[in-house]
Amino acid sequence: YGYRFITAILKREGFRVSSERVRIFRKVEGLKVLRKQRKKRHSGDTRNRLLKAEHANHVWSYDFIFDQTGYGQTVKSLVIMDEHTKECLSIVSARRIGYRRLLLELQRLFFERGIPKYVRSDNGPEFIAKNLQKFFADNNIGTLYIMPGSPWENPYIESFNDKFRDECLNANWFVSIADAQRVTAAFRQEYNSFRPHSALNYLTPYEFAAKQVQFINVA
């Protein structure tokens, strides 16, 4: 206990003592409040976390973002993007999304687009699940985990999440999970097809990705 608490207890038991006297006595005796130790949270390997994407399918990043329907149901959205082309590859919205659903979505994207060299994420339990780690190892995919509490180390997904929050989640009143799925899918399509991106010389992500493919074919 702290010295103020101890002083109050002593006075209640009839001792005539000041809080300053108790504070000095505690200091002389080397006493101090024992603070609770926070449980250490497991995290992934963060050594190569700042690697920059150099081409399409080099680095993907993913994250979760939360909202609610108008009736209080939780809407959990999984966002996956290609850091080089700035494409939003997928938005999966549901009440619950665990690592199994995440794995299914990644497998679908791998089949459609090819396998990335790295994936970047925070240290959420879904992202460091052992089965997911094994899947990445089996497919020679490196993992780039940002330092805990450092969202700025994942700037591309954070930038997208800001737009997604302001222009989609905050701008719509979802009546159901199905409604949220419909609206978020439409936002993804608009983001990729119609929104020019300053980092892409004001091309849309789809236009920039198409130019990358053209360049590779010509080369």
CSV table of C-alpha atoms in Angstrom, one decimal:
chain,number,residue,atom,x,y,z
A,1,TYR,CA,0.0,0.0,0.0
A,2,GLY,CA,1.0,3.6,-0.5
A,3,TYR,CA,1.8,5.9,2.4
A,4,ARG,CA,-1.5,7.8,2.2
A,5,PHE,CA,-3.5,4.6,2.5
A,6,ILE,CA,-1.3,3.4,5.4
A,7,THR,CA,-1.8,6.7,7.2
A,8,ALA,CA,-5.5,6.5,6.9
A,9,ILE,CA,-5.5,2.9,8.3
A,10,LEU,CA,-3.3,4.0,11.2
A,11,LYS,CA,-5.5,6.9,12.1
A,12,ARG,CA,-8.6,4.8,12.0
A,13,GLU,CA,-6.9,2.5,14.5
A,14,GLY,CA,-6.2,5.4,16.9
A,15,PHE,CA,-2.6,6.3,16.0
A,16,ARG,CA,-1.7,10.0,15.9
A,17,VAL,CA,0.6,10.2,12.9
A,18,SER,CA,1.0,12.4,9.9
A,19,SER,CA,1.2,11.1,6.3
A,20,GLU,CA,4.7,12.8,5.9
A,21,ARG,CA,6.0,10.8,8.9
A,22,VAL,CA,4.7,7.5,7.4
A,23,ARG,CA,6.2,8.4,4.0
A,24,ILE,CA,9.7,9.0,5.5
A,25,PHE,CA,9.5,5.9,7.6
A,26,ARG,CA,8.6,3.8,4.5
A,27,LYS,CA,11.5,5.4,2.6
A,28,VAL,CA,14.0,4.6,5.4
A,29,GLU,CA,12.8,1.0,5.5
A,30,GLY,CA,13.1,0.7,1.7
A,31,LEU,CA,9.4,-0.2,1.3
A,32,LYS,CA,7.5,0.5,-1.9
A,33,VAL,CA,4.3,-0.3,-3.7
A,34,LEU,CA,4.5,-3.6,-5.6
A,35,ARG,CA,3.0,-2.8,-9.0
A,36,LYS,CA,1.2,-5.6,-10.9
A,37,GLN,CA,3.2,-7.1,-13.7
A,38,ARG,CA,1.5,-7.1,-17.0
A,39,LYS,CA,1.3,-10.4,-18.7
A,40,LYS,CA,3.9,-10.6,-21.5
A,41,ARG,CA,2.2,-10.9,-24.8
A,42,HIS,CA,3.7,-13.2,-27.4
A,43,SER,CA,4.8,-11.5,-30.6
A,44,GLY,CA,6.2,-12.6,-33.9
A,45,ASP,CA,9.7,-12.0,-35.3
A,46,THR,CA,10.1,-8.2,-35.8
A,47,ARG,CA,13.7,-8.1,-37.2
A,48,ASN,CA,12.8,-7.4,-40.8
A,49,ARG,CA,9.6,-5.5,-40.1
A,50,LEU,CA,10.5,-2.3,-42.1
A,51,LEU,CA,11.1,-4.0,-45.5
A,52,LYS,CA,9.6,-1.9,-48.3
A,53,ALA,CA,7.6,-3.5,-51.1
A,54,GLU,CA,9.4,-3.3,-54.5
A,55,HIS,CA,6.8,-4.9,-56.8
A,56,ALA,CA,3.4,-6.4,-56.9
A,57,ASN,CA,3.0,-9.5,-54.6
A,58,HIS,CA,6.2,-8.6,-52.8
A,59,VAL,CA,4.6,-7.5,-49.5
A,60,TRP,CA,1.0,-7.8,-48.5
A,61,SER,CA,-0.4,-6.3,-45.3
A,62,TYR,CA,-3.5,-7.1,-43.4
A,63,ASP,CA,-5.4,-5.9,-40.4
A,64,PHE,CA,-8.8,-6.0,-38.6
A,65,ILE,CA,-11.1,-3.0,-38.2
A,66,PHE,CA,-14.2,-3.0,-36.1
A,67,ASP,CA,-17.7,-1.3,-36.3
A,68,GLN,CA,-21.3,-2.0,-35.3
A,69,THR,CA,-24.6,-2.4,-37.0
A,70,GLY,CA,-27.4,0.0,-36.1
A,71,TYR,CA,-28.7,-2.8,-33.8
A,72,GLY,CA,-25.4,-3.3,-31.9
A,73,GLN,CA,-24.0,-6.3,-33.7
A,74,THR,CA,-20.2,-6.2,-34.0
A,75,VAL,CA,-18.9,-6.0,-37.5
A,76,LYS,CA,-15.3,-7.2,-37.8
A,77,SER,CA,-13.6,-6.5,-41.1
A,78,LEU,CA,-10.5,-8.2,-42.4
A,79,VAL,CA,-8.6,-5.9,-44.8
A,80,ILE,CA,-5.8,-7.2,-47.1
A,81,MET,CA,-3.8,-5.0,-49.4
A,82,ASP,CA,-0.8,-5.1,-51.7
A,83,GLU,CA,1.7,-2.5,-50.4
A,84,HIS,CA,3.2,-1.8,-53.8
A,85,THR,CA,0.1,-1.3,-56.0
A,86,LYS,CA,-1.9,0.0,-53.1
A,87,GLU,CA,-4.8,-2.4,-54.1
A,88,CYS,CA,-7.2,-3.4,-51.5
A,89,LEU,CA,-7.2,-7.1,-52.3
A,90,SER,CA,-10.0,-8.1,-50.0
A,91,ILE,CA,-12.4,-6.9,-47.3
A,92,VAL,CA,-14.2,-9.7,-45.4
A,93,SER,CA,-16.8,-8.5,-43.0
A,94,ALA,CA,-18.5,-10.8,-40.5
A,95,ARG,CA,-19.4,-11.0,-36.8
A,96,ARG,CA,-16.3,-13.1,-36.0
A,97,ILE,CA,-13.2,-13.8,-38.0
A,98,GLY,CA,-10.5,-16.1,-36.6
A,99,TYR,CA,-7.3,-17.4,-38.1
A,100,ARG,CA,-9.2,-20.2,-40.0
A,101,ARG,CA,-11.3,-17.7,-41.9
A,102,LEU,CA,-8.2,-15.6,-42.4
A,103,LEU,CA,-6.4,-18.6,-43.8
A,104,LEU,CA,-9.3,-19.5,-46.2
A,105,GLU,CA,-9.3,-15.9,-47.6
A,106,LEU,CA,-5.5,-16.0,-48.1
A,107,GLN,CA,-5.7,-19.3,-49.9
A,108,ARG,CA,-8.4,-17.8,-52.2
A,109,LEU,CA,-6.2,-14.8,-53.0
A,110,PHE,CA,-3.1,-17.0,-53.5
A,111,PHE,CA,-5.0,-19.0,-56.1
A,112,GLU,CA,-6.3,-15.9,-57.9
A,113,ARG,CA,-3.2,-13.6,-57.7
A,114,GLY,CA,-0.2,-15.7,-56.8
A,115,ILE,CA,1.7,-16.0,-53.5
A,116,PRO,CA,3.3,-12.9,-51.9
A,117,LYS,CA,6.9,-13.0,-50.7
A,118,TYR,CA,6.0,-11.4,-47.3
A,119,VAL,CA,3.0,-10.6,-45.3
A,120,ARG,CA,3.0,-7.7,-42.8
A,121,SER,CA,0.8,-7.4,-39.7
A,122,ASP,CA,0.6,-6.5,-36.0
A,123,ASN,CA,0.8,-9.2,-33.3
A,124,GLY,CA,-2.9,-10.0,-33.0
A,125,PRO,CA,-3.6,-13.6,-31.9
A,126,GLU,CA,-5.1,-14.4,-35.3
A,127,PHE,CA,-1.9,-13.3,-37.1
A,128,ILE,CA,0.5,-15.3,-34.9
A,129,ALA,CA,-1.5,-18.5,-34.7
A,130,LYS,CA,0.7,-21.6,-35.0
A,131,ASN,CA,-1.3,-23.1,-37.8
A,132,LEU,CA,-1.0,-19.9,-39.8
A,133,GLN,CA,2.7,-19.8,-39.2
A,134,LYS,CA,3.0,-23.3,-40.4
A,135,PHE,CA,1.0,-22.4,-43.6
A,136,PHE,CA,3.4,-19.5,-44.3
A,137,ALA,CA,6.5,-21.7,-43.7
A,138,ASP,CA,5.1,-24.4,-46.0
A,139,ASN,CA,4.6,-21.8,-48.8
A,140,ASN,CA,8.0,-20.0,-48.2
A,141,ILE,CA,6.2,-16.8,-47.2
A,142,GLY,CA,8.1,-14.5,-44.8
A,143,THR,CA,6.3,-12.7,-42.0
A,144,LEU,CA,6.9,-9.0,-41.1
A,145,TYR,CA,5.6,-8.3,-37.6
A,146,ILE,CA,5.5,-4.6,-36.5
A,147,MET,CA,6.7,-3.8,-33.0
A,148,PRO,CA,3.8,-4.0,-30.5
A,149,GLY,CA,2.1,-0.6,-30.1
A,150,SER,CA,3.7,0.8,-33.3
A,151,PRO,CA,1.0,1.1,-35.9
A,152,TRP,CA,3.1,3.6,-37.8
A,153,GLU,CA,5.3,0.7,-38.9
A,154,ASN,CA,2.4,-0.5,-41.0
A,155,PRO,CA,1.6,2.8,-42.7
A,156,TYR,CA,-0.1,1.5,-45.9
A,157,ILE,CA,-2.8,-0.5,-44.1
A,158,GLU,CA,-3.2,2.3,-41.5
A,159,SER,CA,-3.7,4.9,-44.3
A,160,PHE,CA,-6.3,2.7,-46.0
A,161,ASN,CA,-8.1,2.0,-42.6
A,162,ASP,CA,-8.4,5.8,-42.0
A,163,LYS,CA,-10.2,6.2,-45.4
A,164,PHE,CA,-12.2,3.1,-44.8
A,165,ARG,CA,-13.3,4.3,-41.4
A,166,ASP,CA,-14.1,7.9,-42.5
A,167,GLU,CA,-15.7,7.3,-45.8
A,168,CYS,CA,-17.4,3.9,-45.4
A,169,LEU,CA,-17.9,2.7,-41.8
A,170,ASN,CA,-18.7,6.1,-40.3
A,171,ALA,CA,-20.7,7.2,-43.3
A,172,ASN,CA,-23.1,4.2,-43.3
A,173,TRP,CA,-25.7,2.9,-40.9
A,174,PHE,CA,-25.6,-0.9,-41.4
A,175,VAL,CA,-28.9,-2.7,-40.8
A,176,SER,CA,-27.3,-6.2,-40.7
A,177,ILE,CA,-24.0,-8.0,-41.3
A,178,ALA,CA,-25.2,-8.7,-44.9
A,179,ASP,CA,-25.7,-5.0,-45.5
A,180,ALA,CA,-22.2,-4.3,-44.1
A,181,GLN,CA,-20.7,-6.9,-46.5
A,182,ARG,CA,-22.5,-5.3,-49.5
A,183,VAL,CA,-21.4,-1.8,-48.6
A,184,THR,CA,-17.8,-2.6,-47.8
A,185,ALA,CA,-17.4,-4.6,-51.0
A,186,ALA,CA,-18.7,-1.6,-53.0
A,187,PHE,CA,-16.2,0.6,-51.2
A,188,ARG,CA,-13.4,-1.7,-52.1
A,189,GLN,CA,-14.4,-1.6,-55.7
A,190,GLU,CA,-14.6,2.2,-55.7
A,191,TYR,CA,-11.3,2.5,-53.9
A,192,ASN,CA,-9.4,0.3,-56.4
A,193,SER,CA,-11.2,1.5,-59.6
A,194,PHE,CA,-12.1,5.2,-59.2
A,195,ARG,CA,-9.9,6.8,-56.5
A,196,PRO,CA,-6.7,8.3,-57.8
A,197,HIS,CA,-3.8,7.8,-55.4
A,198,SER,CA,-1.2,10.5,-54.9
A,199,ALA,CA,1.6,7.9,-54.2
A,200,LEU,CA,0.8,6.3,-57.6
A,201,ASN,CA,1.1,9.6,-59.6
A,202,TYR,CA,-2.7,9.9,-59.3
A,203,LEU,CA,-3.5,6.6,-61.0
A,204,THR,CA,-6.0,4.3,-59.4
A,205,PRO,CA,-4.6,1.1,-57.8
A,206,TYR,CA,-6.0,-0.9,-60.7
A,207,GLU,CA,-4.5,1.4,-63.3
A,208,PHE,CA,-1.1,1.3,-61.6
A,209,ALA,CA,-1.2,-2.5,-61.3
A,210,ALA,CA,-2.1,-2.8,-65.0
A,211,LYS,CA,0.9,-0.6,-65.9
A,212,GLN,CA,3.1,-2.8,-63.9
A,213,VAL,CA,2.0,-5.9,-65.8
A,214,GLN,CA,2.5,-4.1,-69.1
A,215,PHE,CA,6.0,-3.1,-68.1
A,216,ILE,CA,6.9,-6.7,-67.1
A,217,ASN,CA,5.4,-8.1,-70.4
A,218,VAL,CA,7.4,-5.6,-72.5
A,219,ALA,CA,10.6,-6.3,-70.6
